[in-house]
mmCIF file of C-alpha atoms in Angstrom:
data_model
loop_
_atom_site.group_PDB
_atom_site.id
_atom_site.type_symbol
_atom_site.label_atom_id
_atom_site.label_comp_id
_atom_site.label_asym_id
_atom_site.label_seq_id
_atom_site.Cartn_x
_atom_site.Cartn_y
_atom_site.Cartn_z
ATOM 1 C CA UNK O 1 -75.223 -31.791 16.701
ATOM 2 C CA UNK O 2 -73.715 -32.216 20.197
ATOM 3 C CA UNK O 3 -75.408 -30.823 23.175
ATOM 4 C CA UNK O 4 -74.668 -27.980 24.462
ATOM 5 C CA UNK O 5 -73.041 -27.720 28.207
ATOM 6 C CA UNK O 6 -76.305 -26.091 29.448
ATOM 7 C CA UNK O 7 -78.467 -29.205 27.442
ATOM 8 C CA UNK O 8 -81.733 -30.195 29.894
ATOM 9 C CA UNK O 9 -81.681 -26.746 31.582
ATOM 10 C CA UNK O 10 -85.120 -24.860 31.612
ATOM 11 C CA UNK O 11 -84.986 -21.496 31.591
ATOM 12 C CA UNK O 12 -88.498 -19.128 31.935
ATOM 13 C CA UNK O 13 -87.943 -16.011 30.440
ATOM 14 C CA UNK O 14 -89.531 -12.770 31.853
ATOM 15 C CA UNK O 15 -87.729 -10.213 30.456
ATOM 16 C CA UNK O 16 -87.920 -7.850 27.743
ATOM 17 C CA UNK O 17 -86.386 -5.419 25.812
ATOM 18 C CA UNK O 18 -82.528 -6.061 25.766
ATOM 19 C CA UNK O 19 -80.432 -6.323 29.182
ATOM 20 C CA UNK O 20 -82.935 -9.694 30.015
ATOM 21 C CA UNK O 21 -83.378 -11.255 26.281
ATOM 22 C CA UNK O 22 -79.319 -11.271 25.109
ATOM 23 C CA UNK O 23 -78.330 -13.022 28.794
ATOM 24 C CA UNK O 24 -81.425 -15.583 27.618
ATOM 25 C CA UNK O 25 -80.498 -15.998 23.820
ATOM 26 C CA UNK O 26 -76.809 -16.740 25.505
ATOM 27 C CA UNK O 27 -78.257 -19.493 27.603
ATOM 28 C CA UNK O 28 -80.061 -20.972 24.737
ATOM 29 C CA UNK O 29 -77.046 -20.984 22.376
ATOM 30 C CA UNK O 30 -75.371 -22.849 24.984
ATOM 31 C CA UNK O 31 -78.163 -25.635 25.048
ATOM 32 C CA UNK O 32 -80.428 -24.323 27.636
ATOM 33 C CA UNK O 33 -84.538 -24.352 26.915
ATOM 34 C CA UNK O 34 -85.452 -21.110 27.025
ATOM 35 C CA UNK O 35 -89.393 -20.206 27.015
ATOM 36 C CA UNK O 36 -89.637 -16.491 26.566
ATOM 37 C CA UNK O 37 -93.023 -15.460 27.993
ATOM 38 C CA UNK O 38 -94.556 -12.095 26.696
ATOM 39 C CA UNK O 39 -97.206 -10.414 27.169
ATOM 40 C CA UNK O 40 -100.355 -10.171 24.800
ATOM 41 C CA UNK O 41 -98.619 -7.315 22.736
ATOM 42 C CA UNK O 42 -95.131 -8.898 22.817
ATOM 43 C CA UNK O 43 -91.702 -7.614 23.282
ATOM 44 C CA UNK O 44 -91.670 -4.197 22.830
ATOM 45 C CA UNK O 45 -88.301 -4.427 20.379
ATOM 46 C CA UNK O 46 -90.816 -6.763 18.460
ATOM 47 C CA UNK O 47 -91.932 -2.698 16.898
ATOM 48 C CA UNK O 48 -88.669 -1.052 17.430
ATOM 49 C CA UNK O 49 -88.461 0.176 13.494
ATOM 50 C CA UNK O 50 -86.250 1.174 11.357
ATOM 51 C CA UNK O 51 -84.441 -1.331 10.497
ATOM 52 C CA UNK O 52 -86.508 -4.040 9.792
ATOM 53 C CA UNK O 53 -86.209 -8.075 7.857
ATOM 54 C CA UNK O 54 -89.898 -7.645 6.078
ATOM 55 C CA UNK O 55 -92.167 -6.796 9.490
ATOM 56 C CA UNK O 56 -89.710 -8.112 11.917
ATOM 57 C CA UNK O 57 -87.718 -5.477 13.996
ATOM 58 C CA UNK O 58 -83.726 -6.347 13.194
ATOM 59 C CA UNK O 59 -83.467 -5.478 17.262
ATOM 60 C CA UNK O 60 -85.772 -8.046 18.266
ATOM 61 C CA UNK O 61 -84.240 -10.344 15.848
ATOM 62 C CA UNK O 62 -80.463 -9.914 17.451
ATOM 63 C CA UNK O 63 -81.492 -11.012 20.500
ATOM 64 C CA UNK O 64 -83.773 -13.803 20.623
ATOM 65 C CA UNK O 65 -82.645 -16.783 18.547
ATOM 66 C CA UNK O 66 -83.212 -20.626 19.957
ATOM 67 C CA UNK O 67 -86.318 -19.725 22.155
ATOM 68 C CA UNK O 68 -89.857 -20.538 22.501
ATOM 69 C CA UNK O 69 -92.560 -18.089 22.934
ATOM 70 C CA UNK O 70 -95.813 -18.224 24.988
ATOM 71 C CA UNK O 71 -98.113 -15.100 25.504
ATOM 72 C CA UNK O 72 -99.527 -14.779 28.862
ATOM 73 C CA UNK O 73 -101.352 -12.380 30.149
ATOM 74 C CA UNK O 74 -100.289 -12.115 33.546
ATOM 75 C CA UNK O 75 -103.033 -9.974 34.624
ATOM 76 C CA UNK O 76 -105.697 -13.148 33.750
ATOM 77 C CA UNK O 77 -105.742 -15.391 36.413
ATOM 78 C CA UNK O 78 -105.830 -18.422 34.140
ATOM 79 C CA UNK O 79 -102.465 -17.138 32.791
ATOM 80 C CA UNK O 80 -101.268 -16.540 35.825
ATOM 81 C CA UNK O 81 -101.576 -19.871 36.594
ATOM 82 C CA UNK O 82 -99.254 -21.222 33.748
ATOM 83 C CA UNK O 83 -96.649 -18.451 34.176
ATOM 84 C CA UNK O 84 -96.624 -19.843 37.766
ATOM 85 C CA UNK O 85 -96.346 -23.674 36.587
ATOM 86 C CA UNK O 86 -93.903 -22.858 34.249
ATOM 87 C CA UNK O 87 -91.790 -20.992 37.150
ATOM 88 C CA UNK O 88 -92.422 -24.213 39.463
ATOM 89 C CA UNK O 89 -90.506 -26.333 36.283
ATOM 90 C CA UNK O 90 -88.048 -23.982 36.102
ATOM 91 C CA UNK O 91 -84.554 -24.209 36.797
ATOM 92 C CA UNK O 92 -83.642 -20.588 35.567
ATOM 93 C CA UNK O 93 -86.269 -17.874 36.307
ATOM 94 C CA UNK O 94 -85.040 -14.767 34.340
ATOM 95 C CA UNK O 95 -86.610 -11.430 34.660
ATOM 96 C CA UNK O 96 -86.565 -7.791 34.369
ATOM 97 C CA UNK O 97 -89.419 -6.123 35.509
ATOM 98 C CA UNK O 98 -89.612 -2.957 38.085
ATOM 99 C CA UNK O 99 -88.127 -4.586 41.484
ATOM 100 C CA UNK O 100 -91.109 -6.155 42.942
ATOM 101 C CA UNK O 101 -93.492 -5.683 40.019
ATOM 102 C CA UNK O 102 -94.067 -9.479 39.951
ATOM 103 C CA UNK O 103 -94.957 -9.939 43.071
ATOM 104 C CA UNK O 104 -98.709 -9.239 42.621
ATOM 105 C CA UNK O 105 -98.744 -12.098 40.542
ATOM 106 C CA UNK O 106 -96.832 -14.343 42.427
ATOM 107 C CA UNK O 107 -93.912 -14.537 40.689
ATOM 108 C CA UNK O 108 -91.375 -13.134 42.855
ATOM 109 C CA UNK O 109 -88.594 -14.870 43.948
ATOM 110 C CA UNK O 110 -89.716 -15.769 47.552
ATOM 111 C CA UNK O 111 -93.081 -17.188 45.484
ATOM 112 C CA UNK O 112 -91.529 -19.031 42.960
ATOM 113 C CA UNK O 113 -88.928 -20.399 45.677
ATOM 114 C CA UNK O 114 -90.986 -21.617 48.167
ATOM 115 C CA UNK O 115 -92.666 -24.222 45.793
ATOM 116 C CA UNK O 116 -89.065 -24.297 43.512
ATOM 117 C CA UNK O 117 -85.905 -24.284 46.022
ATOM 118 C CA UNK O 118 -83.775 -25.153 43.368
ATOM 119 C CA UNK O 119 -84.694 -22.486 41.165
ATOM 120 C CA UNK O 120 -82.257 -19.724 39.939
ATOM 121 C CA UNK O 121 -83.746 -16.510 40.353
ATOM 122 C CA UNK O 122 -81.831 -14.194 37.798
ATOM 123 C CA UNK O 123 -83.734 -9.987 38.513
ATOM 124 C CA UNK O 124 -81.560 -7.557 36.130
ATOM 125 C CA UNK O 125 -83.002 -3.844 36.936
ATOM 126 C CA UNK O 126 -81.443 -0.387 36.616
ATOM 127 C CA UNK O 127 -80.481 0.558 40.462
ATOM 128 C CA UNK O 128 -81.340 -2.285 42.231
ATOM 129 C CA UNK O 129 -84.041 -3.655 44.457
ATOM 130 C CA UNK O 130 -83.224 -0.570 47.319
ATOM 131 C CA UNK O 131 -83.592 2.934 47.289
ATOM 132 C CA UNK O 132 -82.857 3.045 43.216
ATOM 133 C CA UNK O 133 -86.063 0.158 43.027
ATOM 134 C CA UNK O 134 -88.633 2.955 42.001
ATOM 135 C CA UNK O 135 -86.529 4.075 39.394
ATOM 136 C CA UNK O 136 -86.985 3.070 35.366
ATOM 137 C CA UNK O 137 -83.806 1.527 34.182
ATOM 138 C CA UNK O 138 -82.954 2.482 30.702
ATOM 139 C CA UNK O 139 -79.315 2.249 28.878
ATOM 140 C CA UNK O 140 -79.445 5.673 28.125
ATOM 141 C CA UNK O 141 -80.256 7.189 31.601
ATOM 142 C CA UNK O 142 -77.226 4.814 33.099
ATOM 143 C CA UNK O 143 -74.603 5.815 30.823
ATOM 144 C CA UNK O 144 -75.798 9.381 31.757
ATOM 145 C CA UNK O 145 -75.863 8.759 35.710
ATOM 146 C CA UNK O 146 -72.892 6.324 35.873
ATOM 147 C CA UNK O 147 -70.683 8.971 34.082
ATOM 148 C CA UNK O 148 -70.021 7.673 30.993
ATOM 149 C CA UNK O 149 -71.272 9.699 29.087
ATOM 150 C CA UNK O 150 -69.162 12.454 30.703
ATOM 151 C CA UNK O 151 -66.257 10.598 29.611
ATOM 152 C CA UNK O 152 -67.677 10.178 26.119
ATOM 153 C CA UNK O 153 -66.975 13.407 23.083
ATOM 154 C CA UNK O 154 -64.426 16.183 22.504
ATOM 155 C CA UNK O 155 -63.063 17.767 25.354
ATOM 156 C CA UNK O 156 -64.830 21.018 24.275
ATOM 157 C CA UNK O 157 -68.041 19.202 23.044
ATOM 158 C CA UNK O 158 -70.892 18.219 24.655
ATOM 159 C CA UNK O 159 -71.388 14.593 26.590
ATOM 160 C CA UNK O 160 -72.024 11.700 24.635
ATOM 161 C CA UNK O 161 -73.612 8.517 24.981
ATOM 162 C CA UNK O 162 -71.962 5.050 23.567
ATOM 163 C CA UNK O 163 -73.340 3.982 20.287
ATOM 164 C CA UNK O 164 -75.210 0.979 21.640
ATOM 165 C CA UNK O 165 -76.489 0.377 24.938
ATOM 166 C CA UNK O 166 -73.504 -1.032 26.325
ATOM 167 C CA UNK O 167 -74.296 -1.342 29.819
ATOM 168 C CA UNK O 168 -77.634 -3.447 29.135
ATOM 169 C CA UNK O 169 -75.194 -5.988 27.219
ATOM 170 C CA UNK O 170 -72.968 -5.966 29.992
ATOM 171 C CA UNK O 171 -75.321 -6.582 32.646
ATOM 172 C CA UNK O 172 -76.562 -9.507 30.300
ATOM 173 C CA UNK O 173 -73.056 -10.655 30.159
ATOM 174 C CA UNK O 174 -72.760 -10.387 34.043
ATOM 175 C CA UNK O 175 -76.629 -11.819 34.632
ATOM 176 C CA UNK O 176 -75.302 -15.271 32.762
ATOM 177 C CA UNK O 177 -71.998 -15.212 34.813
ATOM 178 C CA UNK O 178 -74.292 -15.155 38.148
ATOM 179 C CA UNK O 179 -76.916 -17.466 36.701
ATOM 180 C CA UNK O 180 -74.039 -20.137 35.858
ATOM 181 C CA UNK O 181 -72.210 -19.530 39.094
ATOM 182 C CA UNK O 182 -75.493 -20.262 40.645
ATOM 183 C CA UNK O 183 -75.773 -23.493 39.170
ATOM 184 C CA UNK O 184 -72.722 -24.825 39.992
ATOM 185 C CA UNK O 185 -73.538 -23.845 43.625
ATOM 186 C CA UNK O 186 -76.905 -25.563 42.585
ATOM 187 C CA UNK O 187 -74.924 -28.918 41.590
ATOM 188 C CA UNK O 188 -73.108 -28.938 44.953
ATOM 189 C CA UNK O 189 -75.517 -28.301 47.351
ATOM 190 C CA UNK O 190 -79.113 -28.836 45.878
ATOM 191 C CA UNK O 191 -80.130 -24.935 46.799
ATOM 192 C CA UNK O 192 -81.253 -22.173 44.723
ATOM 193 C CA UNK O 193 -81.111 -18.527 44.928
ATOM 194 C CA UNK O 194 -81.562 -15.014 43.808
ATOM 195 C CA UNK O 195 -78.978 -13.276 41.642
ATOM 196 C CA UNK O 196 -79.362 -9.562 41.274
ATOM 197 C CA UNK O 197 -77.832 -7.654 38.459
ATOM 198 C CA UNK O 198 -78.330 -4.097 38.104
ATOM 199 C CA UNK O 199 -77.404 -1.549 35.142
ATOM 200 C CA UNK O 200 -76.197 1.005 37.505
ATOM 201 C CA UNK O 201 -73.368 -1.492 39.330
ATOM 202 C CA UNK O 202 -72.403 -2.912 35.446
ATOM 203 C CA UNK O 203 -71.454 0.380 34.786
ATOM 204 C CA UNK O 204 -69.688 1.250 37.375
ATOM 205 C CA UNK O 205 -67.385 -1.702 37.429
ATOM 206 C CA UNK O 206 -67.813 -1.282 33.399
ATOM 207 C CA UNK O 207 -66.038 2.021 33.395
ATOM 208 C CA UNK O 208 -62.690 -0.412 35.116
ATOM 209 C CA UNK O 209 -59.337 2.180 35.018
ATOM 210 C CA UNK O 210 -61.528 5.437 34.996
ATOM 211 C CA UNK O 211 -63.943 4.199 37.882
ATOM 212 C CA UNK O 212 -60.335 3.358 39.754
ATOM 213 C CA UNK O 213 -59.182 6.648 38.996
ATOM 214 C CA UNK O 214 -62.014 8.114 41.210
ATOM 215 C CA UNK O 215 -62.319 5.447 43.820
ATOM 216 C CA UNK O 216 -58.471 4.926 44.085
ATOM 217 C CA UNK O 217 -56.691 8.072 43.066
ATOM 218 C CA UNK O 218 -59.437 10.519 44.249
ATOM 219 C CA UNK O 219 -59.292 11.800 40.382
ATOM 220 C CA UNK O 220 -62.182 12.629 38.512
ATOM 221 C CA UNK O 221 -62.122 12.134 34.728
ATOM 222 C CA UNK O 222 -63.160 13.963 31.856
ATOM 223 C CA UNK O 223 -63.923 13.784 28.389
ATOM 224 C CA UNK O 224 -60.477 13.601 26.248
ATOM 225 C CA UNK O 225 -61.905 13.059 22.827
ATOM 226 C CA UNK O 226 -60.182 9.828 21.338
ATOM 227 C CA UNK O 227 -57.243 9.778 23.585
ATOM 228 C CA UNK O 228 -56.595 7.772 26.720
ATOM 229 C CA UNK O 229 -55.559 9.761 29.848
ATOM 230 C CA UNK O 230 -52.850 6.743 30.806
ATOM 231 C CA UNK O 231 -51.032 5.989 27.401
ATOM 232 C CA UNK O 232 -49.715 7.433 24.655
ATOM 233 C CA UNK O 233 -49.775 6.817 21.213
ATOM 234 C CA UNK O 234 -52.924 4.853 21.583
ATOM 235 C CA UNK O 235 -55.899 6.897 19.637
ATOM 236 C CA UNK O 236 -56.273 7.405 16.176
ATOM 237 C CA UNK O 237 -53.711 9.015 14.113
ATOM 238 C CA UNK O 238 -54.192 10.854 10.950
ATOM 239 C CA UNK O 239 -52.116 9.036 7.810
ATOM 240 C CA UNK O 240 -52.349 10.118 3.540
ATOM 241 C CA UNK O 241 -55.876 9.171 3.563
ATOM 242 C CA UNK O 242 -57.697 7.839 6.774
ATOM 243 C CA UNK O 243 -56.987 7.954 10.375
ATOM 244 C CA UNK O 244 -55.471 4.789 11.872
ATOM 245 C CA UNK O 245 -56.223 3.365 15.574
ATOM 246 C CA UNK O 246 -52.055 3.050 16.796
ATOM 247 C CA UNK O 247 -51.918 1.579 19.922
ATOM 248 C CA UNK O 248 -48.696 1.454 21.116
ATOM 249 C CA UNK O 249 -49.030 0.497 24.680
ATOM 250 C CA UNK O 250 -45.711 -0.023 26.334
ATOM 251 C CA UNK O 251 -41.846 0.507 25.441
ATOM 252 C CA UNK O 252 -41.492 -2.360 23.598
ATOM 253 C CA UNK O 253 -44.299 -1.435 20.915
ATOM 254 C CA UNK O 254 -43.254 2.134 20.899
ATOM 255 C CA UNK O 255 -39.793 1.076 19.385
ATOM 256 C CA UNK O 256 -40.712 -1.153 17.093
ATOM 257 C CA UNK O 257 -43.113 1.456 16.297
ATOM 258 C CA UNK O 258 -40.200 4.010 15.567
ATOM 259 C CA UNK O 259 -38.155 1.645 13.522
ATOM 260 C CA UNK O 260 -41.686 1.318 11.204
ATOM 261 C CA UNK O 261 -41.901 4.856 10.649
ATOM 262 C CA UNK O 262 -38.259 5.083 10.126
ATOM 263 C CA UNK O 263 -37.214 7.482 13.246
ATOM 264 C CA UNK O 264 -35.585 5.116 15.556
ATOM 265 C CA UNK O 265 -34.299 7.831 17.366
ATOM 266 C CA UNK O 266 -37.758 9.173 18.741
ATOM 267 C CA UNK O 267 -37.681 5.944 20.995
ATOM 268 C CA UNK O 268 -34.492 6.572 22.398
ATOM 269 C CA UNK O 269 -35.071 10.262 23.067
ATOM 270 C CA UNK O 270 -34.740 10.730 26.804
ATOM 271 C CA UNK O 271 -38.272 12.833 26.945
ATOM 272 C CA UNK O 272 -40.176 9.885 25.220
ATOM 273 C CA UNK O 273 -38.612 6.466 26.578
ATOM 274 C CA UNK O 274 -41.090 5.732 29.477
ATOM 275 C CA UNK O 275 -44.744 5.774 28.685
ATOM 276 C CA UNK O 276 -45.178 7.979 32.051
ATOM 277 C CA UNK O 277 -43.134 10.621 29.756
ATOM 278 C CA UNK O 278 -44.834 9.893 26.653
ATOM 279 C CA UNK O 279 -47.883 10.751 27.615
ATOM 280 C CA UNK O 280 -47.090 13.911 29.598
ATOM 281 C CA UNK O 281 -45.415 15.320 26.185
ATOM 282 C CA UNK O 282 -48.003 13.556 23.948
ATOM 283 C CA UNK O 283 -48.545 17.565 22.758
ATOM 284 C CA UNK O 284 -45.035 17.255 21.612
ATOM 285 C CA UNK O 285 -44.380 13.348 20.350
ATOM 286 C CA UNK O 286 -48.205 13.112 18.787
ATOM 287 C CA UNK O 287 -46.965 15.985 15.431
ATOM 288 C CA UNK O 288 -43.863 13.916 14.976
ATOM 289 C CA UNK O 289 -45.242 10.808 14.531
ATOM 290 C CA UNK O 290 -48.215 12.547 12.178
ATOM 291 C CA UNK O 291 -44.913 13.931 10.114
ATOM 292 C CA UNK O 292 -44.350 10.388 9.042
ATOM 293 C CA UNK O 293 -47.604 8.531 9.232
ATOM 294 C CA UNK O 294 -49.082 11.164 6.579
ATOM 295 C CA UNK O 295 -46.357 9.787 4.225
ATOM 296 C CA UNK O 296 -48.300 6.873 3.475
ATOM 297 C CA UNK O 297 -52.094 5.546 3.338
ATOM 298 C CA UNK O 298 -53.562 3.753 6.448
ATOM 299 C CA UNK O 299 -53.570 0.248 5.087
ATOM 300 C CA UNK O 300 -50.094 0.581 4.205
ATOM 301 C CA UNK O 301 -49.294 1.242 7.414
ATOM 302 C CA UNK O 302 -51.450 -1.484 8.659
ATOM 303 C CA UNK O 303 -49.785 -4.071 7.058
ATOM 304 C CA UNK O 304 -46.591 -2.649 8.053
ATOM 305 C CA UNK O 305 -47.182 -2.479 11.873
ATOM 306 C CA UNK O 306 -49.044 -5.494 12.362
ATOM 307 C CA UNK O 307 -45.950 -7.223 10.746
ATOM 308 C CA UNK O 308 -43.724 -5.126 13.478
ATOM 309 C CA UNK O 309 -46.157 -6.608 16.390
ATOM 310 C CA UNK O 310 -47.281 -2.533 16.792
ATOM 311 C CA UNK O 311 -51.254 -3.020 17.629
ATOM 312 C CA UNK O 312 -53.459 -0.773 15.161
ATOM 313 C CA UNK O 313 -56.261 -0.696 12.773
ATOM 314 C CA UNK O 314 -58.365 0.948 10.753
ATOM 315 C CA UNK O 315 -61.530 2.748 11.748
ATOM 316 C CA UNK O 316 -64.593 0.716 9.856
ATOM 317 C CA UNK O 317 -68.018 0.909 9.180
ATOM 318 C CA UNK O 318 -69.899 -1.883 11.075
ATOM 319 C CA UNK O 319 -69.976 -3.793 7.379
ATOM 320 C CA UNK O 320 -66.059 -3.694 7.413
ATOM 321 C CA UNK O 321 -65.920 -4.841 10.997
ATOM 322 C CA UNK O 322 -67.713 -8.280 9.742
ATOM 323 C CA UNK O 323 -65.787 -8.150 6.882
ATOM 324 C CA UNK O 324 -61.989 -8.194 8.886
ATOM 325 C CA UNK O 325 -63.844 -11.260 11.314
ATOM 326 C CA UNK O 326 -64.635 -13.151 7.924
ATOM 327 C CA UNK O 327 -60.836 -12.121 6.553
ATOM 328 C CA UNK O 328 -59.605 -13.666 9.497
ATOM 329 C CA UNK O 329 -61.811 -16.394 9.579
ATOM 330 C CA UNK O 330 -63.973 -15.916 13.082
ATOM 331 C CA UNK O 331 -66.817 -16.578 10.651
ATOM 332 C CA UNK O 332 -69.113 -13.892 12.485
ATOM 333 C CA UNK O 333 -72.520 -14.445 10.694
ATOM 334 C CA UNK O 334 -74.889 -18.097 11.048
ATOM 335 C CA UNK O 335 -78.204 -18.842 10.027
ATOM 336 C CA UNK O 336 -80.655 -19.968 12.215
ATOM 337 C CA UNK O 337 -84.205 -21.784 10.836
ATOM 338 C CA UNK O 338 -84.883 -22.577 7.362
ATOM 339 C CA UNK O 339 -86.437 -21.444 4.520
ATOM 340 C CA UNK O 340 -88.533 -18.155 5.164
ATOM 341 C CA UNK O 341 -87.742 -18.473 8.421
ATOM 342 C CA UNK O 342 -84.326 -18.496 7.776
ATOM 343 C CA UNK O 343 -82.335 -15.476 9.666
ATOM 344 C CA UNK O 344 -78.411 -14.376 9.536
ATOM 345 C CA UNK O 345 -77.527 -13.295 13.386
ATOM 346 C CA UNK O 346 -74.182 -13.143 15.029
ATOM 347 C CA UNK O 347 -72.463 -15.652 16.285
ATOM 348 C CA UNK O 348 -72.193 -16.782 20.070
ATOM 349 C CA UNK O 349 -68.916 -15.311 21.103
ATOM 350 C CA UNK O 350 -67.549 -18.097 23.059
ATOM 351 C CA UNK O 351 -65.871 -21.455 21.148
ATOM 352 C CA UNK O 352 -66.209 -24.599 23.053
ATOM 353 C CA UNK O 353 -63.939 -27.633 21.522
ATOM 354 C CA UNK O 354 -65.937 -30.298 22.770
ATOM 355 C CA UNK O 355 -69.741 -28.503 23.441
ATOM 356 C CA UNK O 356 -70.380 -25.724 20.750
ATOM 357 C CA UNK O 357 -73.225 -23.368 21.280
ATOM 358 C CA UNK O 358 -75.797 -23.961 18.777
ATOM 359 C CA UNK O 359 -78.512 -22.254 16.787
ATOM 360 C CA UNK O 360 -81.633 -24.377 16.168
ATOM 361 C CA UNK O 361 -84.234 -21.999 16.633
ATOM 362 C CA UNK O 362 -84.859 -18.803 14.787
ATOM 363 C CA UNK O 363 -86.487 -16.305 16.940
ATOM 364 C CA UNK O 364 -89.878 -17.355 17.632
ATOM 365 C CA UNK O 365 -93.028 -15.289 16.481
ATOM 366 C CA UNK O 366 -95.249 -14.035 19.156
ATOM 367 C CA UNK O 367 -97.128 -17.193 21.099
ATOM 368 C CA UNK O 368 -95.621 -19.036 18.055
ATOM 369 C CA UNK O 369 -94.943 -22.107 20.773
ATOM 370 C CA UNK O 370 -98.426 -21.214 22.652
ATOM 371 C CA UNK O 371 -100.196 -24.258 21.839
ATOM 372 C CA UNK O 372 -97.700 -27.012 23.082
ATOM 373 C CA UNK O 373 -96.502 -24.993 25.926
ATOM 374 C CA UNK O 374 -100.114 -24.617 27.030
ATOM 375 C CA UNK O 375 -100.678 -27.863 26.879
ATOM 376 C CA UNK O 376 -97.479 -29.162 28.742
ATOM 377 C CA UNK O 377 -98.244 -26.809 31.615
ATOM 378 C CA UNK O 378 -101.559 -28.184 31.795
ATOM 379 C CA UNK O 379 -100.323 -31.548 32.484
ATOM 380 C CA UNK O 380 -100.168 -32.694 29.059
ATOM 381 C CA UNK O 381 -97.150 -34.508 27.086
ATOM 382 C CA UNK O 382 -93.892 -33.150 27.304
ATOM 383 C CA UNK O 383 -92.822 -29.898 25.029
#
């Protein structure tokens, strides 16, 4: 298999949970050596149950493929010690602890970089290492804080949060950009530093058009259900059996969208040419498109406005989401390890043509590496 473009990087991995772990199973699909260090009673996903693959929490699995793991007590000094070796090898340091909870242990990033210049310092917390450091960062309290969640449900209904904890992937997402960014910087000049990712500022830049809408237009937002306060049609619209996702986003796609359901007309209607119009009279235009979309069943209009070039879809289950990648051949599910080890996870999002991320560890059991790493911190043969 060719190397990936991260091949020969170490990376020590202090973090738990989710946020910390998917930025590090990135790094190691892309070629990087990641050692994911845990503590005596492991991640705590590792019991995060129902669902499971026999004992294994399926949450722990999905995010923590091609690593090694070590268990180190942090609070023995002997352990210590390692952690600190391995953090002195290092070229990545990843970690999501409280802001300054590894400091006792001398871990932190002034530690580790004193005796490590060159060492990339990734901390993702949930406000930061300021005023917001004392706080516990959890998905669920950001989306709540951020606003999200106010954005999120019926406009009658109560709040709602996301079904997954979307801001701990994104601050994975943006913990990789900063570590990688880092490195080049790294490449040029030699020099290290500390990247700082927090939950709170993911979201905030995370919620894009609607944080804009506030910070820009001096508009707060609010809960609309499925709609979108800026476009119109683009929600889901009821059809003969199931609602369909139409998401006709400018002029263009609205007419061709017309001419599909066979009212041409609509499109060249003075009150719904513009999308600025279309969306102040969406209480109008929204029952005469329904008139003709309940004519027929949703995947007959599927296949009808994807031909057009009208963006829609069909709302699935998560089994029929990997079942439209497969159909159109993104070949969403790999296996990584072999026999009983064997595990289906998702794919690494990114293709490279030349360097393809790669899968050649399943995710490890707890100190399932302990023995070699042990021994390579100690100043034995490499691991």
């Amino acid at each position: 298999m060719t190397e990936g473009p991260l091949s020969g990087v170490l990376v020590a991995d202090f973090s738990r949970i989710l946020a910390g772990p998917y930025a590090t199973m990135l790094l190691a699909d892309l070629g990087a050596d990641v050692v994911k260090v845990e503590g005596p009673q492991g991640d705590d996903t590792r019991t995060w149950t129902p669902p499971a693959r026999g004992e294994v929490s399926t949450y722990y699995l999905g995010v923590n493929r091609g690593k090694r793991s070590i268990a180190l007590d942090l609070r023995d000094e002997g352990d210590a010690r390692l952690a600190r070796e391995l953090a002195r090898r290092a070229d990545v340091l990843v970690e999501n602890f409280r802001p300054g909870g590894l400091a006792k242990y001398g871990l932190d990033y002034a530690a580790v970089s004193s005796g490590n210049p060159g060492v990339v310092y990734a901390s993702i917390s949930g406000f930061g290492s300021g005023a917001g450091a004392r706080v516990p960062g959890y998905d669920l309290m950001v989306q709540a804080m951020s606003g999200l969640m106010s954005l999120t449900g019926e406009p009658d209904g109560p709040p709602y949060r996301a079904g997954i904890s979307v801001f701990d992937v994104m601050a994975g997402n943006h913990a990789v950009i900063g570590v990688l960014a880092a490195l080049r910087h790294r490449d040029t000049t030699g020099q290290g530093q500390h990247v700082e990712v927090n939950l709170m500022s993911s979201a905030l830049t995370g919620l894009v058009n609607q944080s804009s809408a506030y910070v820009a237009g001096d508009v707060v937002p609010f809960r609309m259900g499925n709609a979108h306060p800026s476009v119109f049609p683009y929600e889901p619209l009821p059809t003969a059996d199931h609602d369909l996702i139409v998401a006709a986003a400018n002029d263009g796609q609205f007419r061709k969208l017309c001419e599909v359901l066979g009212i041409p007309e609509v499109a060249a209607d003075p009150r719904f040419a513009r999308n600025a119009d279309r969306t102040a009279r969406r209480e109008e235009l929204r029952p005469i498109l329904v008139e003709r979309l309940v004519t027929r069943p949703a995947d007959e209009w599927f296949a009808l406005l994807v031909d057009a070039g009208v963006p829609s879809g069909p709302i699935n289950t998560i089994d029929g989401g990997f079942a439209v990648a497969e159909r159109f051949g993104l070949e969403p599910v790999v296996v990584v390890g072999e026999g009983e080890r064997a595990v289906p996870t998702t794919r690494h999002p990114i293709r490279f043509s030349e360097t393809p991320a790669g899968y050649r560890l399943p995710p490890p059991e707890l100190d399932e590496h302990g023995a070699e790493l042990r021994k390579w911190l100690e100043g034995g043969s490499h691991a």
